[in-house]
Amino acid sequence: METKALKAKAVQVRMDLLRMIHGAKTGHTGGSLSNTDILTALYYRVMNIDSQNPKWADRDRFIASKGHSVESLWCILADLGFFPKEELKTFSQFGTRLIGHPNNKVPGIEMNTGALGHGLAISVGMALAAKRDGRNYRVFCLMGDGEQAEGSVWEAAMAGAHYKLDNLIGIIDRNRLQISGSTEDVMGLEPLEEKWSSFGWHVVSIDGNDMDTLVKTFEAIPFVLDQPTLIMANTVKGKGVSFAENVPHWHHHVPSDAELEKALAELSATLELFKQEGQVR
Ligand SMILES: Cc1ncc(C[n+]2csc(CCOP(=O)(O)OP(=O)(O)O)c2C)c(N)n1
Ligand SMILES: [Mg+2]
């Protein structure tokens, strides 16, 4: 998909996930809005995947290590045909497979996540398996910045560099907030880029809500032979909804009827702007 269309798609995903969270009366709104652009770039442009053959052996793997913000992922997988779009209405309802965290009973989900700190270790294993099997697939692992406080992340980081996994891409959704406030107040992370570099990763710091930059960066992978890549995606939690941006309680705030209406109006206006600029046919 062209970058212009990707931008519009990301707006549509945001609208879908807000409606879904509002309908279910539960969800992780802020983190899903912050990672929407990253996921849109990966799923509609960068990753080699096939919704009709989700277990294809050479598919690129995506691990949502920050599993709580699964809503953008559910909306994208449905839109791509991994499962029927109708099913989004069952999100978080009793008996559904579209639960509040990634569930590998759903086509397109590689691993159950939600307990933070485990996705990168699994990703290291998958990337190592690709090398040993002589396969060319890549493994993309999306982590939260609050998640960086988990010690297991750093064990996996060491292993990724040790095994020279240049087919492994860690992405940090660096929105500077975690569940209860600023990451730097809860558990100081800085200097985070230097930490990843010193663990042997090639670090690239970008605007993680800018589609042009995301596409350009993902398409330049691998940056260095024999070295894993860490993309520090500087994002805004709640991105796209003015009154949710950078507001900690939107981590799992469910929009009221009025808030949903206002948010959808803002996002529709953004789409309209794209149309006027000729970005959407
Ligand atoms: C091991 C573990 N501890 C605590 C939690 C509860 N929890 C869910 S989301 C969250 C905050 C995560 O913040 P961050 O990684 O920055 O995610 P984002 O800001 O992208 O939502 C926490 C502590 C969890 N899911 N797993
Ligand atoms: Mg965060």
Coordinates of C-alpha atoms and ligand atoms in Angstrom, one line a residue:
M1 CA 0.0 0.0 0.0
E2 CA 1.2 3.5 -0.8
T3 CA 2.2 5.8 2.1
K4 CA -0.7 8.1 1.4
A5 CA -3.2 5.3 1.7
L6 CA -1.4 4.0 4.8
K7 CA -2.0 7.3 6.5
A8 CA -5.7 7.1 5.8
K9 CA -5.8 3.4 6.8
A10 CA -4.3 4.3 10.2
V11 CA -7.0 6.8 10.8
Q12 CA -9.6 4.2 9.9
V13 CA -8.0 1.7 12.3
R14 CA -8.2 4.3 15.1
M15 CA -11.9 4.8 14.4
D16 CA -12.5 1.1 14.4
L17 CA -10.7 0.5 17.7
L18 CA -12.4 3.3 19.5
R19 CA -15.8 2.0 18.4
M20 CA -14.8 -1.5 19.5
I21 CA -13.6 -0.4 22.9
H22 CA -16.7 1.7 23.4
G23 CA -18.9 -1.2 22.5
A24 CA -17.1 -3.6 24.8
K25 CA -16.8 -1.1 27.6
T26 CA -13.2 -2.2 28.2
G27 CA -9.8 -1.9 26.5
H28 CA -6.4 -0.2 26.5
T29 CA -7.1 2.9 24.4
G30 CA -4.0 5.0 24.8
G31 CA -1.4 2.4 23.9
S32 CA -3.4 1.1 21.0
L33 CA -3.7 4.6 19.6
S34 CA 0.1 5.2 20.0
N35 CA 1.1 2.0 18.1
T36 CA -1.5 2.2 15.3
D37 CA 0.9 3.8 12.8
I38 CA 3.6 1.2 13.5
L39 CA 1.2 -1.7 13.0
T40 CA -0.3 -0.1 9.9
A41 CA 3.1 0.3 8.3
L42 CA 4.1 -3.3 9.2
Y43 CA 0.9 -5.1 8.2
Y44 CA -0.1 -3.2 5.1
R45 CA 3.3 -2.6 3.6
V46 CA 6.4 -4.1 5.3
M47 CA 5.7 -7.7 6.4
N48 CA 5.5 -10.7 4.1
I49 CA 2.2 -12.3 5.3
D50 CA -0.8 -14.0 3.8
S51 CA -4.1 -13.8 5.6
Q52 CA -5.3 -16.8 3.7
N53 CA -2.3 -18.9 4.7
P54 CA -1.5 -17.6 8.2
K55 CA 0.8 -20.5 9.0
W56 CA 2.9 -20.1 5.9
A57 CA 6.4 -21.2 7.0
D58 CA 8.2 -18.2 5.5
R59 CA 5.9 -15.5 6.8
D60 CA 7.4 -12.6 8.8
R61 CA 6.5 -12.9 12.5
F62 CA 4.9 -10.2 14.6
I63 CA 5.0 -10.5 18.4
A64 CA 2.9 -8.0 20.3
S65 CA 4.9 -8.1 23.5
K66 CA 2.9 -5.2 24.8
G67 CA 0.0 -7.4 24.5
H68 CA -2.5 -5.2 26.4
S69 CA -2.9 -2.9 23.5
V70 CA -4.3 -5.6 21.2
E71 CA -7.2 -3.5 19.9
S72 CA -5.3 -2.0 16.9
L73 CA -4.0 -5.5 16.1
W74 CA -7.5 -7.1 16.2
C75 CA -8.9 -4.3 13.9
I76 CA -6.0 -4.8 11.4
L77 CA -6.2 -8.6 11.3
A78 CA -9.9 -8.4 10.7
D79 CA -9.5 -5.8 8.0
L80 CA -6.9 -8.0 6.3
G81 CA -9.2 -11.0 6.4
F82 CA -7.5 -13.2 9.0
F83 CA -11.0 -13.5 10.6
P84 CA -14.4 -12.0 9.8
K85 CA -14.8 -8.3 10.6
E86 CA -18.2 -9.0 12.3
E87 CA -16.3 -10.8 15.0
L88 CA -14.9 -7.5 16.3
K89 CA -18.3 -6.9 17.9
T90 CA -17.5 -9.8 20.3
F91 CA -14.3 -8.2 21.6
S92 CA -13.9 -9.0 25.3
Q93 CA -17.4 -10.6 25.5
F94 CA -17.9 -13.9 27.4
G95 CA -16.8 -16.8 25.2
T96 CA -15.0 -14.8 22.5
R97 CA -11.6 -15.6 21.1
L98 CA -11.0 -11.9 20.7
I99 CA -10.0 -11.4 24.3
G100 CA -8.2 -8.4 25.8
H101 CA -4.8 -9.7 24.9
P102 CA -3.3 -11.6 21.9
N103 CA -4.6 -15.2 21.8
N104 CA -3.0 -17.7 19.5
K105 CA -6.4 -19.4 18.8
V106 CA -6.9 -16.5 16.4
P107 CA -5.3 -16.8 12.9
G108 CA -2.4 -14.4 12.6
I109 CA -1.4 -14.5 16.3
E110 CA 1.9 -16.2 16.9
M111 CA 1.9 -16.2 20.7
N112 CA -0.2 -15.4 23.7
T113 CA 1.1 -12.2 25.3
G114 CA 0.0 -9.8 28.0
A115 CA 2.4 -10.6 30.8
L116 CA 4.9 -8.0 29.9
G117 CA 8.6 -8.9 29.4
H118 CA 8.3 -12.2 27.5
G119 CA 7.8 -11.3 23.8
L120 CA 11.4 -10.5 23.0
A121 CA 12.7 -13.8 24.4
I122 CA 10.3 -15.7 22.2
S123 CA 11.2 -13.5 19.3
V124 CA 14.9 -14.3 19.8
G125 CA 14.0 -18.0 19.6
M126 CA 12.0 -17.5 16.4
A127 CA 14.8 -15.5 14.8
L128 CA 17.4 -18.0 15.8
A129 CA 15.2 -20.8 14.4
A130 CA 15.0 -19.0 11.0
K131 CA 18.8 -18.7 10.9
R132 CA 19.3 -22.4 11.8
D133 CA 16.6 -23.5 9.3
G134 CA 18.1 -21.3 6.5
R135 CA 14.8 -19.3 6.2
N136 CA 14.6 -15.6 5.4
Y137 CA 11.7 -14.5 7.5
R138 CA 12.1 -11.6 9.9
V139 CA 10.7 -11.3 13.5
F140 CA 9.3 -8.0 14.6
C141 CA 8.7 -7.6 18.3
L142 CA 6.7 -4.6 19.6
M143 CA 7.5 -3.7 23.2
G144 CA 6.2 -0.9 25.5
D145 CA 8.6 1.6 27.2
G146 CA 7.1 0.8 30.6
E147 CA 7.8 -2.9 29.7
Q148 CA 11.6 -2.0 29.6
A149 CA 11.5 -2.3 33.4
E150 CA 11.2 -6.1 33.1
G151 CA 14.6 -7.8 33.6
S152 CA 13.7 -10.5 31.1
V153 CA 13.8 -7.9 28.3
W154 CA 17.5 -7.4 28.9
E155 CA 18.4 -11.1 29.0
A156 CA 16.7 -11.5 25.6
A157 CA 18.5 -8.4 24.4
M158 CA 21.9 -10.0 25.3
A159 CA 20.9 -13.2 23.5
G160 CA 19.7 -11.4 20.3
A161 CA 23.1 -9.7 20.0
H162 CA 25.0 -12.9 21.0
Y163 CA 23.4 -14.9 18.2
K164 CA 23.9 -12.1 15.7
L165 CA 20.2 -12.0 14.8
D166 CA 20.0 -9.4 12.1
N167 CA 16.6 -10.8 11.2
L168 CA 15.3 -9.6 14.6
I169 CA 13.7 -6.2 14.9
G170 CA 12.7 -4.8 18.3
I171 CA 10.4 -1.8 18.3
I172 CA 9.8 0.2 21.4
D173 CA 6.6 2.2 21.5
R174 CA 8.3 5.1 23.3
N175 CA 5.2 7.1 24.4
R176 CA 6.8 8.0 27.8
L177 CA 3.8 6.8 29.8
Q178 CA 3.0 3.6 31.4
I179 CA 0.0 2.5 33.4
S180 CA 0.2 5.0 36.2
G181 CA 2.2 7.9 34.8
S182 CA 5.5 8.9 33.3
T183 CA 8.0 6.1 32.7
E184 CA 10.7 8.2 34.1
D185 CA 8.8 8.7 37.4
V186 CA 7.8 5.0 37.8
M187 CA 11.2 3.5 36.7
G188 CA 13.7 5.7 35.1
L189 CA 14.8 4.3 31.7
E190 CA 17.1 6.9 30.3
P191 CA 19.5 6.8 28.6
L192 CA 17.5 4.1 26.9
E193 CA 19.1 4.2 23.4
E194 CA 22.6 4.0 24.9
K195 CA 21.5 1.0 26.9
W196 CA 20.3 -0.9 23.8
S197 CA 23.5 0.1 21.9
S198 CA 25.6 -1.2 24.7
F199 CA 23.7 -4.5 24.6
G200 CA 24.9 -4.8 21.0
W201 CA 21.9 -3.6 19.0
H202 CA 21.8 -1.2 16.2
V203 CA 19.6 1.6 17.4
V204 CA 17.5 3.9 15.1
S205 CA 15.4 6.6 16.7
I206 CA 12.4 7.9 14.8
D207 CA 9.1 9.6 15.0
G208 CA 6.9 6.5 15.5
N209 CA 3.7 8.3 14.4
D210 CA 5.1 9.5 11.1
M211 CA 4.1 7.1 8.3
D212 CA 6.8 8.3 5.8
T213 CA 9.5 7.8 8.4
L214 CA 8.2 4.4 9.5
V215 CA 8.0 3.1 6.0
K216 CA 11.5 4.4 5.1
T217 CA 13.0 3.0 8.3
F218 CA 11.4 -0.5 8.1
E219 CA 12.4 -0.8 4.4
A220 CA 16.0 -0.1 5.3
I221 CA 16.3 -3.2 7.5
P222 CA 18.7 -4.8 8.1
F223 CA 20.9 -1.9 8.9
V224 CA 24.0 -3.8 10.0
L225 CA 24.9 -7.4 9.1
D226 CA 24.9 -9.7 12.1
Q227 CA 23.3 -7.2 14.4
P228 CA 19.7 -7.0 15.6
T229 CA 17.9 -3.7 15.1
L230 CA 16.1 -1.7 17.8
I231 CA 13.7 1.0 16.5
M232 CA 13.0 3.6 19.2
A233 CA 9.6 4.7 17.9
N234 CA 8.9 8.0 19.7
T235 CA 5.1 8.2 19.8
V236 CA 2.3 10.0 21.6
K237 CA 0.0 7.9 23.8
G238 CA -3.6 8.5 22.7
K239 CA -2.4 9.7 19.3
G240 CA -5.1 11.1 17.0
V241 CA -7.6 12.1 19.7
S242 CA -6.6 15.5 21.0
F243 CA -8.1 15.1 24.5
A244 CA -6.6 11.6 25.0
E245 CA -3.0 12.5 23.9
N246 CA -0.5 12.3 26.7
V247 CA -3.2 11.8 29.4
P248 CA -2.2 8.9 31.6
H249 CA -5.7 7.6 32.5
W250 CA -6.5 7.0 28.9
H251 CA -4.2 4.0 29.3
H252 CA -7.4 2.0 29.9
H253 CA -10.0 4.7 29.8
V254 CA -13.2 3.7 27.8
P255 CA -14.6 6.7 25.9
S256 CA -18.1 7.8 27.0
D257 CA -20.7 8.3 24.3
A258 CA -19.9 12.0 24.0
E259 CA -16.1 11.3 24.0
L260 CA -16.5 8.7 21.2
E261 CA -18.6 11.1 19.1
K262 CA -16.0 13.8 19.6
A263 CA -13.1 11.5 18.8
L264 CA -14.7 10.2 15.7
A265 CA -15.5 13.7 14.5
E266 CA -11.8 14.7 14.9
L267 CA -10.6 11.6 13.1
S268 CA -13.2 12.1 10.3
A269 CA -11.9 15.6 9.9
T270 CA -8.3 14.3 9.6
L271 CA -9.5 11.9 6.9
E272 CA -11.3 14.7 5.1
L273 CA -8.1 16.8 5.2
F274 CA -6.2 13.9 3.6
K275 CA -8.9 13.8 0.8
Q276 CA -8.6 17.5 0.2
E277 CA -4.8 17.2 0.0
G278 CA -5.4 14.5 -2.6
Q279 CA -3.9 11.9 -0.4
V280 CA -6.8 9.5 -0.7
R281 CA -8.5 8.5 -3.9
Ligands
LIG1 C1 4.4 -8.6 34.0 C2 3.3 -7.5 34.0 N1 3.3 -6.7 35.0 C3 2.3 -5.7 35.0 C4 1.3 -5.7 34.0 C5 0.2 -4.7 34.1 N2 0.3 -3.7 33.0 C6 -0.4 -3.7 31.9 S1 -0.1 -2.5 30.9 C7 1.1 -1.9 31.9 C8 1.8 -0.6 31.6 C9 2.7 -0.8 30.4 O1 3.2 0.4 29.9 P1 3.9 0.4 28.6 O2 4.8 -0.8 28.4 O3 4.6 1.7 28.5 O4 2.8 0.3 27.5 P2 1.9 1.4 26.7 O5 2.3 2.8 27.3 O6 2.4 1.3 25.3 O7 0.5 1.1 26.9 C10 1.2 -2.6 33.1 C11 2.1 -2.3 34.2 C12 1.4 -6.7 33.0 N3 0.6 -6.7 32.0 N4 2.5 -7.6 33.0
MG2 MG 4.3 3.4 27.4

